[in-house]
Short mmCIF file of C-alpha atoms in Angstrom, two decimals:
data_model
loop_
_atom_site.label_atom_id
_atom_site.label_comp_id
_atom_site.label_asym_id
_atom_site.label_seq_id
_atom_site.Cartn_x
_atom_site.Cartn_y
_atom_site.Cartn_z
CA MET M 1 21.53 -11.49 8.47
CA GLU M 2 19.61 -8.22 8.31
CA ALA M 3 17.87 -7.29 5.08
CA THR M 4 18.39 -3.77 3.78
CA ALA M 5 16.22 -1.51 1.68
CA GLU M 6 17.67 -0.56 -1.69
CA PRO M 7 18.61 3.03 -2.53
CA LYS M 8 15.68 4.97 -3.96
CA THR M 9 17.67 5.99 -7.04
CA LYS M 10 16.88 2.63 -8.66
CA ASP M 11 13.57 2.04 -10.42
CA HIS M 12 11.06 -0.71 -9.69
CA ALA M 13 12.51 -3.12 -12.24
CA ALA M 14 16.04 -2.87 -10.81
CA LEU M 15 14.85 -3.18 -7.20
CA ALA M 16 12.61 -6.13 -8.10
CA ASP M 17 15.57 -7.78 -9.79
CA THR M 18 17.50 -7.55 -6.51
CA PHE M 19 14.58 -9.07 -4.59
CA ASN M 20 14.29 -11.89 -7.12
CA LYS M 21 17.88 -13.01 -6.61
CA ASP M 22 16.66 -14.86 -3.50
CA GLU M 23 14.29 -17.27 -5.24
CA ALA M 24 13.27 -19.12 -2.07
CA ARG M 25 12.28 -15.85 -0.39
CA VAL M 26 10.29 -14.80 -3.43
CA ASP M 27 8.40 -18.10 -3.44
CA TRP M 28 7.28 -18.01 0.19
CA HIS M 29 6.56 -14.25 -0.03
CA ASP M 30 4.28 -15.02 -2.98
CA LYS M 31 2.59 -18.01 -1.30
CA THR M 32 2.10 -16.24 2.04
CA LEU M 33 0.39 -13.25 0.50
CA TRP M 34 -1.78 -15.46 -1.70
CA PHE M 35 -2.79 -17.40 1.43
CA ILE M 36 -3.97 -14.12 2.95
CA ARG M 37 -5.86 -13.35 -0.26
CA GLN M 38 -7.60 -16.74 0.07
CA LYS M 39 -8.50 -15.94 3.71
CA ARG M 40 -9.99 -12.68 2.48
CA ASP M 41 -12.13 -14.54 -0.04
CA LYS M 42 -13.45 -17.01 2.56
CA ALA M 43 -14.27 -14.21 5.01
CA ALA M 44 -15.92 -12.09 2.34
CA TRP M 45 -18.20 -14.74 0.96
CA GLN M 46 -19.47 -15.68 4.41
CA ILE M 47 -21.41 -12.40 4.23
CA PRO M 48 -24.36 -12.67 1.81
CA ASP M 49 -24.41 -8.91 1.17
CA TRP M 50 -20.65 -8.48 0.65
CA GLU M 51 -20.97 -6.81 -2.75
CA HIS M 52 -23.70 -4.55 -1.37
CA LEU M 53 -21.34 -3.57 1.46
CA ARG M 54 -18.60 -2.71 -1.06
CA GLU M 55 -20.99 -0.61 -3.13
CA THR M 56 -22.33 1.14 -0.02
CA ALA M 57 -18.81 1.96 1.19
CA SER M 58 -17.87 3.26 -2.24
CA GLN M 59 -20.92 5.50 -2.37
CA ILE M 60 -20.30 6.83 1.15
CA LYS M 61 -16.76 7.71 0.16
CA HIS M 62 -18.03 9.29 -3.06
CA ASN M 63 -20.31 11.49 -0.98
CA VAL M 64 -17.41 12.41 1.30
CA LEU M 65 -15.15 13.40 -1.56
CA SER M 66 -17.92 15.48 -3.13
CA ASN M 67 -18.54 17.34 0.14
CA LEU M 68 -15.14 17.09 1.80
CA HIS M 69 -14.94 20.77 2.76
CA HIS M 70 -18.24 20.51 4.64
CA TYR M 71 -17.34 17.32 6.50
CA LEU M 72 -13.90 18.61 7.46
CA GLU M 73 -15.36 21.80 8.93
CA THR M 74 -17.99 19.79 10.80
CA PHE M 75 -15.36 17.41 12.13
CA GLU M 76 -13.14 20.27 13.29
CA LYS M 77 -16.02 21.98 15.07
CA GLN M 78 -17.11 18.80 16.86
CA ALA M 79 -13.55 17.84 17.81
CA GLN M 80 -12.90 21.28 19.27
CA GLN M 81 -16.12 21.04 21.29
CA ASN M 82 -14.75 17.74 22.62
CA GLY M 83 -11.66 19.54 23.94
CA VAL M 84 -9.33 18.47 21.11
CA THR M 85 -6.83 20.84 19.48
CA VAL M 86 -7.07 20.59 15.68
CA HIS M 87 -4.16 21.48 13.40
CA TRP M 88 -4.06 21.81 9.61
CA ALA M 89 -1.00 20.90 7.53
CA ALA M 90 -0.69 21.70 3.84
CA ASP M 91 2.13 19.25 3.24
CA ALA M 92 4.47 16.74 4.87
CA GLU M 93 6.94 19.37 5.99
CA GLU M 94 4.28 21.38 7.83
CA HIS M 95 2.88 18.19 9.39
CA ASN M 96 6.31 17.29 10.76
CA ARG M 97 6.87 20.79 12.14
CA ILE M 98 3.49 20.74 13.89
CA VAL M 99 4.13 17.36 15.51
CA HIS M 100 7.63 18.41 16.58
CA GLY M 101 6.28 21.67 17.99
CA ILE M 102 3.77 19.79 20.17
CA ILE M 103 6.46 17.41 21.45
CA GLN M 104 8.90 20.27 22.01
CA LYS M 105 6.48 21.99 24.38
CA THR M 106 6.51 18.92 26.65
CA GLY M 107 10.31 19.01 26.94
CA ILE M 108 10.66 15.25 26.38
CA THR M 109 12.81 13.39 23.87
CA ARG M 110 11.11 9.98 23.66
CA VAL M 111 7.71 9.13 22.14
CA VAL M 112 5.83 5.98 21.24
CA LYS M 113 3.98 5.62 17.94
CA SER M 114 1.46 3.10 16.68
CA LYS M 115 1.15 2.26 13.00
CA SER M 116 0.50 5.24 10.77
CA MET M 117 1.05 5.17 7.03
CA LEU M 118 0.61 8.94 6.93
CA THR M 119 3.65 9.43 9.15
CA GLU M 120 5.55 7.05 6.86
CA GLU M 121 4.43 9.15 3.90
CA CYS M 122 5.69 12.29 5.65
CA HIS M 123 8.93 10.63 6.89
CA LEU M 124 8.12 11.79 10.42
CA ASN M 125 10.49 9.39 12.18
CA ASP M 126 13.51 10.68 10.26
CA TYR M 127 12.48 14.28 10.85
CA LEU M 128 12.04 13.82 14.60
CA ALA M 129 15.29 11.86 14.87
CA ALA M 130 17.10 14.81 13.30
CA GLN M 131 15.57 16.99 16.03
CA GLY M 132 16.84 14.68 18.77
CA ILE M 133 13.51 12.90 19.38
CA ASP M 134 13.60 9.11 19.81
CA VAL M 135 10.50 7.59 18.18
CA VAL M 136 9.67 3.98 19.06
CA ASP M 137 7.23 2.19 16.77
CA THR M 138 5.09 -0.07 18.96
CA ASP M 139 3.41 -2.22 16.32
CA LEU M 140 5.52 -5.40 16.36
CA GLY M 141 6.03 -5.56 12.60
CA GLU M 142 6.86 -1.85 12.48
CA ARG M 143 9.32 -2.24 15.36
CA ILE M 144 11.09 -5.08 13.56
CA VAL M 145 11.69 -3.03 10.42
CA GLN M 146 12.58 0.01 12.51
CA LEU M 147 15.30 -1.94 14.32
CA ALA M 148 16.53 -3.09 10.91
CA GLY M 149 16.63 0.48 9.59
CA GLU M 150 14.02 -0.25 6.92
CA PRO M 151 10.67 1.20 5.91
CA PRO M 152 7.68 -1.18 6.05
CA SER M 153 7.21 -3.29 2.92
CA HIS M 154 3.43 -3.74 3.35
CA ILE M 155 0.85 -1.40 4.88
CA VAL M 156 -0.70 -4.13 7.06
CA LEU M 157 2.18 -6.64 7.33
CA PRO M 158 5.26 -4.38 7.60
CA CYS M 159 7.84 -7.19 7.91
CA ILE M 160 6.22 -9.77 5.63
CA HIS M 161 9.55 -10.10 3.78
CA TRP M 162 11.41 -11.22 6.94
CA LYS M 163 11.91 -14.83 8.03
CA LYS M 164 11.54 -15.76 11.69
CA GLU M 165 15.20 -16.83 11.81
CA GLU M 166 16.25 -13.36 10.65
CA ILE M 167 14.01 -11.74 13.24
CA GLY M 168 15.66 -13.95 15.89
CA GLN M 169 19.08 -12.65 14.82
CA LEU M 170 17.78 -9.08 14.82
CA PHE M 171 16.36 -9.42 18.35
CA HIS M 172 19.58 -11.05 19.56
CA LYS M 173 21.49 -8.01 18.32
CA HIS M 174 19.13 -5.30 19.60
CA LEU M 175 17.15 -6.88 22.46
CA GLY M 176 19.68 -9.39 23.78
CA THR M 177 17.60 -12.52 23.18
CA PRO M 178 19.47 -15.85 23.08
CA GLU M 179 21.31 -16.38 19.82
CA GLY M 180 19.61 -18.86 17.51
CA ASN M 181 16.18 -18.68 19.17
CA SER M 182 13.59 -18.03 16.45
CA ASP M 183 10.46 -19.31 18.19
CA PRO M 184 7.71 -16.80 17.30
CA GLN M 185 6.06 -16.95 20.74
CA PHE M 186 9.37 -16.36 22.50
CA LEU M 187 10.26 -13.47 20.21
CA ALA M 188 6.81 -11.90 20.68
CA ALA M 189 7.20 -12.16 24.48
CA ALA M 190 10.66 -10.54 24.26
CA ALA M 191 9.23 -7.70 22.18
CA ARG M 192 6.41 -7.26 24.70
CA VAL M 193 8.91 -6.82 27.55
CA HIS M 194 11.01 -4.45 25.45
CA LEU M 195 8.05 -2.29 24.42
CA ARG M 196 6.35 -2.28 27.84
CA GLU M 197 9.20 -0.21 29.29
CA ARG M 198 8.82 2.30 26.45
CA PHE M 199 5.07 2.56 27.02
CA MET M 200 5.57 3.18 30.73
CA THR M 201 8.12 5.95 30.26
CA SER M 202 6.76 7.91 27.29
CA PRO M 203 4.46 10.86 28.05
CA VAL M 204 3.65 11.39 24.35
CA ALA M 205 1.86 8.90 22.06
CA ILE M 206 1.39 9.30 18.32
CA THR M 207 -1.27 7.32 16.48
CA GLY M 208 -2.65 7.14 12.99
CA VAL M 209 -6.34 7.34 12.18
CA ASN M 210 -8.40 4.76 10.31
CA PHE M 211 -11.65 6.71 10.37
CA ALA M 212 -12.67 10.19 11.55
CA VAL M 213 -16.39 10.71 12.20
CA ALA M 214 -17.59 14.17 11.16
CA GLU M 215 -20.84 13.83 13.16
CA THR M 216 -19.10 13.35 16.54
CA GLY M 217 -15.55 14.62 16.08
CA GLU M 218 -14.13 11.25 17.17
CA ILE M 219 -11.40 9.18 15.58
CA VAL M 220 -11.20 5.39 15.30
CA VAL M 221 -7.92 3.46 15.35
CA CYS M 222 -7.94 -0.23 14.39
CA THR M 223 -5.17 -2.55 15.66
CA ASN M 224 -4.66 -6.22 16.46
CA GLU M 225 -2.13 -5.67 19.23
CA GLY M 226 -3.74 -2.96 21.36
CA ASN M 227 -0.57 -0.88 21.16
CA ALA M 228 -2.45 2.29 20.20
CA ASP M 229 -4.71 1.97 23.26
CA LEU M 230 -1.86 1.33 25.68
CA GLY M 231 0.23 4.16 24.33
CA VAL M 232 -2.60 6.68 24.48
CA GLN M 233 -3.92 5.63 27.90
CA LEU M 234 -0.49 5.96 29.52
CA ALA M 235 0.49 9.20 27.78
CA ASP M 236 -0.14 12.79 28.83
CA VAL M 237 -0.29 13.93 25.21
CA HIS M 238 -2.00 12.13 22.32
CA ILE M 239 -1.16 13.24 18.76
CA ALA M 240 -3.32 11.71 16.01
CA CYS M 241 -2.15 12.20 12.43
CA MET M 242 -4.58 11.73 9.55
CA GLY M 243 -5.04 12.49 5.89
CA ILE M 244 -8.05 14.65 5.15
CA GLU M 245 -9.69 11.80 3.20
CA LYS M 246 -10.16 9.67 6.34
CA ILE M 247 -13.46 11.41 7.12
CA ILE M 248 -16.76 9.51 7.15
CA PRO M 249 -20.04 11.36 7.70
CA GLN M 250 -21.70 9.53 10.62
CA ARG M 251 -20.85 7.00 13.31
CA LYS M 252 -23.38 4.52 11.90
CA HIS M 253 -21.22 4.28 8.76
CA LEU M 254 -18.56 2.54 10.82
CA GLY M 255 -20.82 -0.51 10.64
CA VAL M 256 -20.02 -0.67 6.93
CA PHE M 257 -16.31 0.08 6.99
CA LEU M 258 -15.32 -1.99 10.03
CA ARG M 259 -16.92 -5.07 8.45
CA LEU M 260 -14.97 -4.51 5.26
CA LEU M 261 -11.57 -3.46 6.61
CA ALA M 262 -10.34 -6.52 8.53
CA ARG M 263 -11.91 -9.05 6.16
CA SER M 264 -10.15 -7.39 3.23
CA ALA M 265 -6.85 -7.01 5.08
CA THR M 266 -6.31 -10.33 6.85
CA GLY M 267 -9.51 -12.36 6.55
CA GLN M 268 -10.61 -11.53 10.14
CA PRO M 269 -14.24 -10.65 10.91
CA ILE M 270 -13.00 -7.49 12.67
CA THR M 271 -9.76 -6.12 14.07
CA THR M 272 -9.05 -7.19 17.64
CA TYR M 273 -9.24 -3.59 18.81
CA SER M 274 -11.40 -0.87 17.23
CA SER M 275 -10.63 2.03 19.55
CA HIS M 276 -12.66 5.23 19.65
CA PHE M 277 -10.95 8.41 20.82
CA ARG M 278 -13.37 11.28 21.24
CA LYS M 279 -12.00 13.52 23.95
CA PRO M 280 -8.89 13.66 26.15
CA ARG M 281 -9.20 12.21 29.61
CA PRO M 282 -8.86 14.67 32.53
CA GLY M 283 -5.34 16.09 32.58
CA GLN M 284 -4.51 14.81 29.08
CA HIS M 285 -4.02 16.86 25.90
CA MET M 286 -5.24 15.55 22.56
CA HIS M 287 -4.18 16.91 19.16
CA ILE M 288 -5.41 15.95 15.69
CA VAL M 289 -3.29 16.93 12.69
CA LEU M 290 -5.24 17.05 9.42
CA VAL M 291 -2.89 16.68 6.45
CA ASP M 292 -3.42 17.55 2.79
CA ASN M 293 -0.07 16.74 1.13
CA GLY M 294 -1.39 16.66 -2.43
CA ARG M 295 -4.84 15.29 -1.65
CA SER M 296 -6.71 18.45 -2.68
CA GLU M 297 -4.98 18.37 -6.04
CA ARG M 298 -5.93 14.72 -6.45
CA LEU M 299 -9.50 15.59 -5.49
CA GLY M 300 -9.70 17.94 -8.47
CA SER M 301 -8.75 15.21 -10.94
CA GLU M 302 -11.73 13.31 -12.31
CA ASP M 303 -9.54 10.41 -13.43
CA PHE M 304 -7.67 9.93 -10.15
CA ARG M 305 -9.85 11.26 -7.32
CA ASN M 306 -11.27 7.81 -6.48
CA ALA M 307 -7.85 6.81 -5.15
CA LEU M 308 -8.75 8.92 -2.10
CA LYS M 309 -11.40 6.35 -1.17
CA CYS M 310 -8.64 3.98 -0.01
CA ILE M 311 -9.01 2.60 3.55
CA ARG M 312 -5.47 1.09 3.60
CA CYS M 313 -6.47 -2.57 3.86
CA GLY M 314 -3.69 -3.92 1.64
CA ALA M 315 -5.98 -6.32 -0.27
CA CYS M 316 -4.67 -5.07 -3.62
CA MET M 317 -1.13 -5.95 -2.54
CA ASN M 318 -2.05 -9.46 -1.42
CA THR M 319 -3.61 -10.27 -4.76
CA CYS M 320 -1.18 -8.48 -7.08
CA PRO M 321 1.11 -10.94 -8.94
CA VAL M 322 3.73 -8.21 -9.45
CA TYR M 323 3.84 -7.11 -5.81
CA ARG M 324 3.89 -10.67 -4.51
CA ARG M 325 6.99 -11.48 -6.56
CA SER M 326 8.82 -8.16 -6.41
CA GLY M 327 8.48 -7.16 -2.74
CA GLY M 328 7.31 -3.93 -1.16
CA HIS M 329 10.67 -2.16 -1.17
CA SER M 330 10.83 -2.32 -4.96
CA TYR M 331 8.17 0.42 -5.03
CA HIS M 332 10.44 3.01 -3.32
CA TYR M 333 7.40 4.77 -1.82
CA ALA M 334 5.78 4.59 1.62
CA ILE M 335 2.78 2.73 0.20
CA ALA M 336 3.67 -0.15 -2.09
CA GLY M 337 1.65 -2.27 -4.49
CA PRO M 338 -1.11 -1.21 -6.89
CA ILE M 339 -2.60 1.50 -4.64
CA GLY M 340 0.82 3.03 -4.03
CA SER M 341 1.46 3.01 -7.77
CA ILE M 342 -1.50 5.32 -8.37
CA LEU M 343 -0.87 7.52 -5.31
CA ALA M 344 2.87 8.10 -5.71
CA PRO M 345 2.88 9.81 -9.14
CA GLY M 346 0.47 12.41 -7.80
CA LEU M 347 3.12 13.52 -5.31
CA ASP M 348 6.16 13.36 -7.60
CA MET M 349 5.53 12.36 -11.20
CA LYS M 350 9.18 12.26 -12.22
CA LYS M 351 10.44 10.28 -9.24
CA ASN M 352 7.62 7.72 -9.37
CA ALA M 353 7.11 7.46 -13.13
CA ASP M 354 8.11 3.79 -13.14
CA LEU M 355 5.45 2.59 -10.69
CA PRO M 356 2.29 2.61 -12.88
CA PHE M 357 4.18 0.30 -15.24
CA ALA M 358 4.79 -2.23 -12.44
CA SER M 359 1.51 -3.97 -13.22
CA THR M 360 0.01 -6.52 -15.59
CA LEU M 361 -3.30 -4.56 -15.64
CA CYS M 362 -5.03 -7.85 -14.82
CA GLY M 363 -7.66 -6.04 -12.72
CA SER M 364 -7.42 -8.30 -9.68
CA CYS M 365 -6.66 -5.27 -7.48
CA SER M 366 -9.91 -3.57 -8.50
CA ASN M 367 -11.85 -6.80 -7.95
CA VAL M 368 -10.81 -7.10 -4.30
CA CYS M 369 -10.83 -3.40 -3.32
CA PRO M 370 -13.44 -3.01 -0.55
CA VAL M 371 -14.34 0.52 -1.70
CA LYS M 372 -14.30 -0.37 -5.42
CA ILE M 373 -11.44 1.89 -6.52
CA ASP M 374 -10.78 1.46 -10.25
CA ILE M 375 -7.09 0.80 -9.57
CA HIS M 376 -6.13 -0.97 -12.78
CA ASP M 377 -7.91 1.67 -14.87
CA GLN M 378 -6.03 4.42 -13.03
CA LEU M 379 -2.75 2.60 -13.60
CA TYR M 380 -3.48 2.63 -17.33
CA LYS M 381 -4.44 6.33 -17.26
CA TRP M 382 -1.30 7.23 -15.32
CA ARG M 383 0.76 5.56 -18.04
CA GLN M 384 -0.86 7.85 -20.58
CA VAL M 385 -0.25 10.94 -18.45
CA LEU M 386 3.38 10.00 -17.86
CA ALA M 387 3.99 9.36 -21.56
CA LYS M 388 2.41 12.70 -22.54
CA ASN M 389 4.57 14.53 -19.99
CA GLY M 390 7.79 12.92 -21.17
CA TYR M 391 8.43 10.71 -18.14
CA VAL M 392 8.90 7.52 -20.15
CA SER M 393 12.32 6.19 -21.19
CA GLU M 394 13.46 6.51 -24.80
CA THR M 395 13.55 2.73 -25.10
CA LYS M 396 9.90 2.44 -24.07
CA LYS M 397 8.91 5.35 -26.32
CA THR M 398 10.62 3.78 -29.32
CA GLY M 399 9.12 0.37 -28.57
CA MET M 400 5.60 1.75 -28.19
CA LYS M 401 5.88 3.78 -31.40
CA GLY M 402 7.06 0.67 -33.22
CA MET M 403 4.18 -1.37 -31.84
CA ALA M 404 1.70 1.38 -32.75
CA PHE M 405 3.03 1.39 -36.31
CA VAL M 406 2.73 -2.41 -36.63
CA LEU M 407 -0.69 -2.68 -34.98
CA SER M 408 -2.13 0.12 -37.12
CA SER M 409 -1.40 -1.83 -40.31
CA PRO M 410 -3.22 -5.19 -40.65
CA GLY M 411 -0.93 -6.33 -43.44
CA LEU M 412 2.26 -5.48 -41.55
CA TYR M 413 0.81 -7.08 -38.39
CA ARG M 414 0.14 -10.37 -40.21
CA PHE M 415 3.56 -10.30 -41.89
CA SER M 416 5.34 -9.64 -38.55
CA GLY M 417 3.44 -12.50 -36.91
CA ALA M 418 4.46 -14.90 -39.66
CA ILE M 419 8.12 -13.86 -39.43
CA GLY M 420 8.05 -14.22 -35.63
CA ARG M 421 6.56 -17.71 -35.79
CA TRP M 422 9.13 -18.76 -38.42
CA PHE M 423 12.06 -17.59 -36.28
CA SER M 424 10.60 -19.28 -33.17
CA ARG M 425 10.30 -22.61 -35.02
CA TYR M 426 13.50 -22.69 -37.08
CA LEU M 427 15.88 -20.27 -35.31
CA PRO M 428 14.72 -20.42 -31.66
CA PHE M 429 18.02 -19.01 -30.36
CA MET M 430 16.99 -15.68 -31.94
CA VAL M 431 14.15 -15.52 -29.39
CA ASN M 432 15.42 -17.66 -26.52
CA ASN M 433 18.38 -15.58 -25.39
CA SER M 434 19.38 -13.20 -22.60
CA LEU M 435 18.45 -10.16 -24.71
CA ASN M 436 14.79 -11.17 -24.37
CA PRO M 437 13.60 -10.07 -20.87
CA TRP M 438 10.70 -12.56 -20.98
CA TYR M 439 13.08 -15.47 -21.51
CA LYS M 440 15.00 -14.69 -18.31
CA GLN M 441 12.18 -15.97 -16.10
CA ARG M 442 10.09 -18.08 -18.48
CA GLU M 443 10.25 -20.84 -21.02
CA MET M 444 9.00 -19.40 -24.29
CA PRO M 445 5.96 -21.24 -25.71
CA GLN M 446 6.14 -23.28 -28.87
CA ALA M 447 5.09 -21.19 -31.85
CA PRO M 448 1.80 -22.21 -33.50
CA LYS M 449 1.82 -23.32 -37.13
CA GLU M 450 -0.62 -20.58 -38.05
CA SER M 451 -2.21 -17.50 -36.54
CA PHE M 452 -5.80 -17.43 -35.35
CA GLY M 453 -6.67 -15.20 -38.30
CA GLU M 454 -5.25 -17.71 -40.76
CA TRP M 455 -7.04 -20.58 -39.03
CA TYR M 456 -10.33 -18.66 -39.02
CA ARG M 457 -10.17 -17.73 -42.70
CA LYS M 458 -9.30 -21.30 -43.69
CA ASN M 459 -12.11 -22.85 -41.67
CA LYS M 460 -14.60 -20.19 -42.73
CA LYS M 461 -14.06 -21.21 -46.36
CA LYS M 462 -14.62 -24.86 -45.48
CA SER M 463 -17.90 -24.10 -43.75
#
């Protein structure tokens, strides 16, 4: 049975509640992502200078963000000298119009596309479909969710929430595979046959961009399936879509980022394919679309500019206890997890006001980030910004004011603690009931006989 993405009108808590109704799915989703986190750890600590690599990457990105205008102009100049047409898009709408305009000039109605989170952010597929253009995602995970009518739930593992049996049913419906066959190798072979025909007949290929080198004007696309290479090499027109923050200064810096990217994403030493596209082959046209879409505004914010360092590895998702047990679609934004929760409010504060609260602030996301983004700190700061701008529910406002009042008075705090412990011991049903959100998923702990403060004062007197 096909899974379906929830309507975006619901907030993270409501969408997560839907995901959690299938407890078995939640459990293996959690365990699978934690397994990938463990692979990341093993791969990382095989490199003696791992922390030095992280710091170097962070500093390179800091330099880029501080001089972005210079590097973008240099990149444009070099790319144009390479025979590439460079376009600039202020927002998602302009990006979509530019891409459609390029396709329209070819007179075709079918294109192939490799993984690109920017095009997901801009909702390019929906836009082109409305213009009569059939876009086929060629990354296997992306194709699975596309056939299901879903957005990806993870930036590296788009269909991580799907079981192989469900994929078998999906392929039976759309690709005509035998009913009941859920063997991964068979399904992968069926997808290969299905996609090969699309590759052979599409004169336009769209790719994302992992890194853009200002020094040479080239772009680098990292994949494990080689779908970006095949699409581009068979196409007459190559359209590469990238956010303006993807720039790195020199080609030698790839030695830092390529070592970090795959290890952080999947625990691999390097992606199977790291493809460099510098100039169009004879007879081919190559376009690069540079997209802002709120990035310049983010760049001007001291508190949130570091989010632009992101290299889209997904490590923060794999380690996040909230993401692992709530699923990617609960974030109702193209990029899920902790990094999406600090990017989304910058685009639409009102629509995405719930996302910075979908976190325990444990800091694990910041610990694994290969470019050392202070994700958990930004989540906390976004909460403050949202509260100041009135994008917090009345219930949360009232609760936080009440807590502030209690915590600001030592006497009231001690009295409230004593009352709470008394109710937990003698009237547990007052705490252990459906009105307590914590009790829905947890067994409440046994209340201690005394608070730490009481214990400390008593033992201090004895000593």
